[in-house]
mmCIF file of C-alpha atoms in Angstrom:
data_model
loop_
_atom_site.group_PDB
_atom_site.id
_atom_site.type_symbol
_atom_site.label_atom_id
_atom_site.label_comp_id
_atom_site.label_asym_id
_atom_site.label_seq_id
_atom_site.Cartn_x
_atom_site.Cartn_y
_atom_site.Cartn_z
ATOM 1 C CA MET A 2 0.000 0.000 0.000
ATOM 2 C CA ARG A 3 2.839 2.348 0.930
ATOM 3 C CA LYS A 4 4.487 2.086 -2.492
ATOM 4 C CA TYR A 5 1.279 3.208 -4.145
ATOM 5 C CA ILE A 6 1.364 6.362 -2.052
ATOM 6 C CA TYR A 7 4.977 7.149 -3.058
ATOM 7 C CA LEU A 8 4.342 6.655 -6.761
ATOM 8 C CA PRO A 9 2.190 9.801 -7.312
ATOM 9 C CA ILE A 10 4.645 11.835 -5.264
ATOM 10 C CA ALA A 11 7.565 10.676 -7.444
ATOM 11 C CA LEU A 12 5.626 11.513 -10.595
ATOM 12 C CA LEU A 13 4.845 15.033 -9.377
ATOM 13 C CA LEU A 14 8.467 15.592 -8.364
ATOM 14 C CA GLY A 15 9.663 14.490 -11.789
ATOM 15 C CA ILE A 16 7.268 16.855 -13.506
ATOM 16 C CA PHE A 17 8.443 19.718 -11.276
ATOM 17 C CA ILE A 18 12.107 19.044 -11.989
ATOM 18 C CA ALA A 19 11.486 18.809 -15.734
ATOM 19 C CA SER A 20 9.529 22.049 -15.640
ATOM 20 C CA CYS A 21 12.381 23.828 -13.860
ATOM 21 C CA SER A 22 14.877 22.465 -16.374
ATOM 22 C CA ASP A 23 12.830 23.692 -19.335
ATOM 23 C CA ASN A 24 12.639 27.264 -17.967
ATOM 24 C CA THR A 25 16.368 27.584 -17.319
ATOM 25 C CA THR A 26 18.497 29.365 -20.020
ATOM 26 C CA ASN A 27 22.268 29.269 -20.446
ATOM 27 C CA PRO A 28 24.121 32.521 -19.508
ATOM 28 C CA PRO A 29 25.304 34.584 -22.500
ATOM 29 C CA PRO A 30 28.927 34.083 -23.483
ATOM 30 C CA VAL A 31 31.360 36.652 -22.058
ATOM 31 C CA THR A 32 33.040 38.769 -24.751
ATOM 32 C CA GLU A 33 36.644 39.362 -23.812
ATOM 33 C CA THR A 34 37.878 42.891 -24.565
ATOM 34 C CA GLY A 35 41.064 44.908 -24.325
ATOM 35 C CA SER A 36 42.170 48.493 -24.971
ATOM 36 C CA ILE A 37 44.759 50.480 -26.886
ATOM 37 C CA PHE A 38 46.651 53.571 -25.777
ATOM 38 C CA ILE A 39 47.763 55.710 -28.711
ATOM 39 C CA ASP A 40 50.195 58.631 -28.662
ATOM 40 C CA SER A 41 51.523 60.572 -31.629
ATOM 41 C CA SER A 42 54.198 63.105 -32.434
ATOM 42 C CA PRO A 43 52.860 65.732 -32.633
ATOM 43 C CA ASP A 44 49.836 64.951 -30.486
ATOM 44 C CA GLY A 45 46.245 66.075 -30.990
ATOM 45 C CA ALA A 46 45.393 63.598 -33.780
ATOM 46 C CA LEU A 47 41.836 62.246 -34.016
ATOM 47 C CA ILE A 48 41.671 58.475 -33.388
ATOM 48 C CA THR A 49 39.425 56.419 -35.695
ATOM 49 C CA VAL A 50 39.044 52.663 -35.106
ATOM 50 C CA ASP A 51 37.668 50.338 -37.801
ATOM 51 C CA GLY A 52 36.195 53.303 -39.666
ATOM 52 C CA THR A 53 34.392 54.796 -36.666
ATOM 53 C CA SER A 54 35.603 57.947 -34.944
ATOM 54 C CA SER A 55 36.355 57.406 -31.281
ATOM 55 C CA GLY A 56 35.934 61.125 -30.568
ATOM 56 C CA LYS A 57 39.291 60.979 -28.795
ATOM 57 C CA PHE A 58 42.593 62.654 -29.607
ATOM 58 C CA THR A 59 46.140 61.503 -28.988
ATOM 59 C CA PRO A 60 47.395 60.785 -26.418
ATOM 60 C CA ASP A 61 44.378 58.774 -25.190
ATOM 61 C CA SER A 62 42.988 55.252 -24.758
ATOM 62 C CA VAL A 63 40.218 53.471 -26.642
ATOM 63 C CA THR A 64 38.616 50.788 -24.479
ATOM 64 C CA SER A 65 36.188 47.846 -24.782
ATOM 65 C CA LEU A 66 37.658 46.612 -28.056
ATOM 66 C CA SER A 67 37.164 42.969 -28.963
ATOM 67 C CA ALA A 68 40.266 40.821 -28.950
ATOM 68 C CA GLY A 69 41.884 40.575 -32.379
ATOM 69 C CA ALA A 70 43.090 42.858 -35.150
ATOM 70 C CA HIS A 71 41.760 46.426 -35.501
ATOM 71 C CA THR A 72 42.534 49.166 -38.027
ATOM 72 C CA VAL A 73 43.407 52.557 -36.564
ATOM 73 C CA LYS A 74 43.674 55.884 -38.424
ATOM 74 C CA LEU A 75 45.131 59.115 -37.048
ATOM 75 C CA THR A 76 44.064 62.428 -38.591
ATOM 76 C CA LEU A 77 45.648 65.823 -37.914
ATOM 77 C CA ASP A 78 45.565 69.018 -39.999
ATOM 78 C CA GLY A 79 48.892 69.645 -41.708
ATOM 79 C CA TYR A 80 49.918 65.975 -41.530
ATOM 80 C CA ARG A 81 49.276 62.930 -43.682
ATOM 81 C CA ASP A 82 46.555 60.555 -42.514
ATOM 82 C CA THR A 83 48.297 57.577 -40.897
ATOM 83 C CA THR A 84 46.684 54.116 -40.870
ATOM 84 C CA PHE A 85 48.024 51.061 -39.054
ATOM 85 C CA SER A 86 46.874 47.744 -37.546
ATOM 86 C CA VAL A 87 46.784 46.916 -33.834
ATOM 87 C CA THR A 88 46.169 43.475 -32.320
ATOM 88 C CA VAL A 89 44.092 43.789 -29.159
ATOM 89 C CA VAL A 90 44.647 41.223 -26.404
ATOM 90 C CA ALA A 91 41.865 40.506 -23.911
ATOM 91 C CA ASN A 92 42.288 42.270 -20.557
ATOM 92 C CA ILE A 93 45.486 43.952 -21.766
ATOM 93 C CA GLN A 94 46.211 47.559 -22.817
ATOM 94 C CA THR A 95 48.321 47.719 -25.966
ATOM 95 C CA SER A 96 50.354 50.905 -26.567
ATOM 96 C CA LYS A 97 51.367 52.524 -29.864
ATOM 97 C CA ASN A 98 53.434 55.685 -30.490
ATOM 98 C CA ILE A 99 53.211 57.048 -34.037
ATOM 99 C CA ASN A 100 55.343 59.719 -35.749
ATOM 100 C CA LEU A 101 53.106 61.713 -38.096
ATOM 101 C CA VAL A 102 54.485 62.949 -41.430
ATOM 102 C CA SER A 103 54.063 66.640 -42.183
ATOM 103 C CA THR A 104 52.542 67.799 -45.468
ATOM 104 C CA LEU A 105 54.744 70.922 -45.340
ATOM 105 C CA SER A 106 56.562 71.509 -48.651
ATOM 106 C CA VAL A 107 59.147 74.312 -48.616
ATOM 107 C CA THR A 108 61.921 75.144 -51.089
ATOM 108 C CA THR A 109 64.957 77.176 -50.022
ATOM 109 C CA PHE A 110 66.502 79.641 -52.492
ATOM 110 C CA GLY A 111 69.592 81.830 -52.410
ATOM 111 C CA PRO A 112 71.553 83.721 -51.655
ATOM 112 C CA VAL A 113 70.487 85.581 -54.811
ATOM 113 C CA ARG A 114 71.961 88.981 -55.645
ATOM 114 C CA ILE A 115 69.775 91.789 -56.960
ATOM 115 C CA TRP A 116 70.908 95.275 -57.941
ATOM 116 C CA GLU A 117 69.381 98.716 -57.494
ATOM 117 C CA THR A 118 67.289 99.837 -60.460
ATOM 118 C CA ALA A 119 69.377 102.915 -61.342
ATOM 119 C CA GLY A 120 72.424 102.481 -63.552
ATOM 120 C CA THR A 121 72.241 98.708 -63.929
ATOM 121 C CA SER A 122 72.765 96.644 -67.055
ATOM 122 C CA ALA A 123 70.868 93.624 -68.362
ATOM 123 C CA SER A 124 73.379 91.414 -66.566
ATOM 124 C CA GLN A 125 72.537 93.078 -63.223
ATOM 125 C CA PRO A 126 68.896 92.086 -62.638
ATOM 126 C CA SER A 127 66.919 93.990 -60.005
ATOM 127 C CA GLY A 128 63.933 91.648 -59.529
ATOM 128 C CA ILE A 129 63.182 88.143 -58.243
ATOM 129 C CA ASP A 130 60.658 85.464 -59.074
ATOM 130 C CA LEU A 131 60.034 84.004 -55.603
ATOM 131 C CA SER A 132 58.657 80.682 -56.850
ATOM 132 C CA SER A 133 61.609 79.794 -59.091
ATOM 133 C CA GLY A 134 64.460 81.582 -57.336
ATOM 134 C CA ASN A 135 65.479 83.354 -60.541
ATOM 135 C CA ALA A 136 66.545 86.984 -60.783
ATOM 136 C CA TYR A 137 65.225 89.039 -63.704
ATOM 137 C CA GLY A 138 65.580 92.587 -64.892
ATOM 138 C CA VAL A 139 62.508 94.757 -64.263
ATOM 139 C CA SER A 140 62.645 95.801 -67.938
ATOM 140 C CA SER A 141 63.598 92.405 -69.374
ATOM 141 C CA THR A 142 61.408 90.047 -71.381
ATOM 142 C CA ASP A 143 60.799 88.117 -68.122
ATOM 143 C CA LYS A 144 59.749 91.203 -66.146
ATOM 144 C CA ASP A 145 56.193 89.864 -65.679
ATOM 145 C CA LYS A 146 57.582 87.068 -63.472
ATOM 146 C CA VAL A 147 59.066 89.526 -60.962
ATOM 147 C CA ASP A 148 57.521 89.507 -57.456
ATOM 148 C CA ILE A 149 59.912 91.879 -55.638
ATOM 149 C CA TYR A 150 62.700 94.203 -56.735
ATOM 150 C CA TYR A 151 65.446 96.460 -55.347
ATOM 151 C CA SER A 152 64.442 100.084 -55.907
ATOM 152 C CA THR A 153 66.917 102.958 -55.933
ATOM 153 C CA THR A 154 64.273 105.605 -55.239
ATOM 154 C CA GLY A 155 61.898 103.576 -53.071
ATOM 155 C CA THR A 156 58.328 104.291 -52.039
ATOM 156 C CA GLY A 157 57.493 107.745 -50.738
ATOM 157 C CA GLY A 158 60.939 109.048 -51.565
ATOM 158 C CA THR A 159 62.737 106.653 -49.189
ATOM 159 C CA PRO A 160 65.773 105.367 -51.110
ATOM 160 C CA TYR A 161 66.968 101.793 -51.393
ATOM 161 C CA LEU A 162 63.971 99.623 -50.591
ATOM 162 C CA VAL A 163 63.215 96.043 -51.538
ATOM 163 C CA GLN A 164 59.581 96.306 -52.548
ATOM 164 C CA SER A 165 56.576 94.888 -54.344
ATOM 165 C CA ALA A 166 56.883 94.590 -58.129
ATOM 166 C CA ASP A 167 53.655 96.480 -58.786
ATOM 167 C CA LEU A 168 55.336 99.655 -57.515
ATOM 168 C CA TYR A 169 57.528 99.649 -60.624
ATOM 169 C CA PRO A 170 56.092 101.112 -63.849
ATOM 170 C CA ASN A 171 54.281 98.545 -66.014
ATOM 171 C CA LEU A 172 54.682 95.683 -63.512
ATOM 172 C CA THR A 173 51.555 94.239 -61.888
ATOM 173 C CA ARG A 174 52.467 91.464 -59.446
ATOM 174 C CA HIS A 175 51.763 92.498 -55.846
ATOM 175 C CA THR A 176 53.710 91.142 -52.871
ATOM 176 C CA ALA A 177 53.042 92.053 -49.241
ATOM 177 C CA PHE A 178 55.805 92.311 -46.581
ATOM 178 C CA TYR A 179 55.706 91.649 -42.829
ATOM 179 C CA VAL A 180 58.823 92.039 -40.664
ATOM 180 C CA GLY A 181 59.316 89.076 -38.326
ATOM 181 C CA ASN A 182 60.975 88.780 -34.932
ATOM 182 C CA GLY A 183 63.951 86.561 -35.720
ATOM 183 C CA THR A 184 67.039 86.203 -37.871
ATOM 184 C CA ASP A 185 66.981 82.454 -38.649
ATOM 185 C CA ILE A 186 64.567 81.544 -41.445
ATOM 186 C CA THR A 187 64.733 77.898 -40.340
ATOM 187 C CA ASP A 188 63.499 78.612 -36.789
ATOM 188 C CA GLY A 189 60.043 77.153 -37.489
ATOM 189 C CA GLU A 190 58.196 80.421 -36.919
ATOM 190 C CA ASP A 191 55.068 80.538 -39.083
ATOM 191 C CA SER A 192 53.886 83.555 -41.022
ATOM 192 C CA PRO A 193 51.041 85.711 -39.741
ATOM 193 C CA ASN A 194 47.905 85.675 -41.861
ATOM 194 C CA SER A 195 48.109 88.051 -44.807
ATOM 195 C CA ALA A 196 44.683 89.446 -43.877
ATOM 196 C CA LEU A 197 45.962 90.820 -40.557
ATOM 197 C CA SER A 198 47.250 94.348 -40.049
ATOM 198 C CA GLY A 199 50.961 95.116 -40.125
ATOM 199 C CA TRP A 200 51.650 94.095 -43.716
ATOM 200 C CA THR A 201 53.184 96.648 -46.079
ATOM 201 C CA ASP A 202 54.617 96.774 -49.622
ATOM 202 C CA ASN A 203 58.348 97.126 -48.921
ATOM 203 C CA MET A 204 61.290 96.514 -46.588
ATOM 204 C CA SER A 205 64.552 98.322 -45.879
ATOM 205 C CA ASP A 206 67.676 97.050 -47.619
ATOM 206 C CA ARG A 207 69.290 97.030 -44.161
ATOM 207 C CA GLU A 208 66.603 95.012 -42.381
ATOM 208 C CA THR A 209 68.283 92.455 -40.101
ATOM 209 C CA ASN A 210 65.230 90.364 -39.204
ATOM 210 C CA TYR A 211 63.609 87.968 -41.622
ATOM 211 C CA VAL A 212 60.534 89.226 -43.472
ATOM 212 C CA PHE A 213 57.443 87.238 -44.414
ATOM 213 C CA LEU A 214 56.133 87.704 -47.959
ATOM 214 C CA TYR A 215 52.734 86.988 -49.484
ATOM 215 C CA ASP A 216 52.803 87.015 -53.276
ATOM 216 C CA GLU A 217 50.346 87.460 -56.124
ATOM 217 C CA ASP A 218 49.748 83.698 -56.358
ATOM 218 C CA GLY A 219 48.805 83.353 -52.686
ATOM 219 C CA HIS A 220 52.059 81.746 -51.521
ATOM 220 C CA TYR A 221 54.008 82.675 -48.405
ATOM 221 C CA SER A 222 57.789 83.103 -48.279
ATOM 222 C CA LYS A 223 60.235 83.859 -45.474
ATOM 223 C CA LEU A 224 63.151 86.024 -46.639
ATOM 224 C CA ILE A 225 66.254 87.530 -45.078
ATOM 225 C CA ILE A 226 69.007 89.813 -46.376
ATOM 226 C CA THR A 227 72.298 87.964 -46.078
ATOM 227 C CA ASP A 228 74.706 90.555 -47.506
ATOM 228 C CA TYR A 229 74.906 93.928 -49.233
ATOM 229 C CA GLY A 230 77.463 96.177 -50.894
ATOM 230 C CA THR A 231 78.314 98.271 -53.950
ATOM 231 C CA VAL A 232 80.203 97.759 -57.190
ATOM 232 C CA ASN A 233 81.182 100.897 -59.144
ATOM 233 C CA ASN A 234 78.758 102.861 -56.938
ATOM 234 C CA ILE A 235 75.857 100.545 -57.835
ATOM 235 C CA ALA A 236 74.241 99.027 -54.734
ATOM 236 C CA TRP A 237 73.275 95.373 -54.388
ATOM 237 C CA VAL A 238 71.740 93.096 -51.778
ATOM 238 C CA GLU A 239 71.755 89.316 -51.474
ATOM 239 C CA VAL A 240 68.692 87.558 -50.143
ATOM 240 C CA LYS A 241 67.843 84.035 -49.076
ATOM 241 C CA TRP A 242 64.322 82.729 -48.595
ATOM 242 C CA GLU A 243 62.065 79.771 -48.005
ATOM 243 C CA TYR A 244 59.145 79.436 -50.409
ATOM 244 C CA ASN A 245 56.065 77.482 -49.293
ATOM 245 C CA ASN A 246 54.976 75.433 -52.306
ATOM 246 C CA THR A 247 51.404 75.091 -51.031
ATOM 247 C CA GLY A 248 49.149 78.064 -51.575
ATOM 248 C CA ALA A 249 47.751 79.746 -48.432
ATOM 249 C CA ASP A 250 49.977 77.573 -46.200
ATOM 250 C CA LYS A 251 51.596 79.833 -43.573
ATOM 251 C CA ARG A 252 53.797 77.136 -42.045
ATOM 252 C CA PHE A 253 57.575 77.229 -42.030
#
């Protein structure tokens, strides 16, 4: 009799256990992640991972990345976009330090000698084409290439000025001048914007600081007088300059 009592109880217990088993789900798999710390020289580059901007700038970390290979791109104005691969290891921070490559393109010219406009011959050119580094006479067949020239009379009656070509009769190319604060044209000092005040159309032939130039084609240069003198009472100056090959780029 007793075994008949236990039988229903066992059946109910089995049903209860089966019911509990059916309603139980397996826990979701744990995704293992890691992080990357990225620095760059110079810093301040935007970090993009697998085509999505992280909104972060070097130096900084990007976290919660799945383990495995990821593509990272660094973007900074004035430098080439730099793309590289990073392998992320779970629970580990991987570090990368990247040297960015500048897009700056500058050509150095000189010293080039130019002569005052009075009393010179065809072999003693007074003007310069800043983009090519060539000296031309202000009355020669190449006079339309001249950006700046060495004037005997100068603007406003001031003698011996290096000045904009459009101040000479029948020349049209305008160049603006801005006296800088240093004497080394390779010091990395950038030009002020040509739209700011302080620019003029000439410089003294005895200026000791470098002078920034902004020419008719929208290019910046950084020029300094390296020497001066006279031959048979005809004055000359020698100048050296850096010419930025990219229009509107003020960097040096």
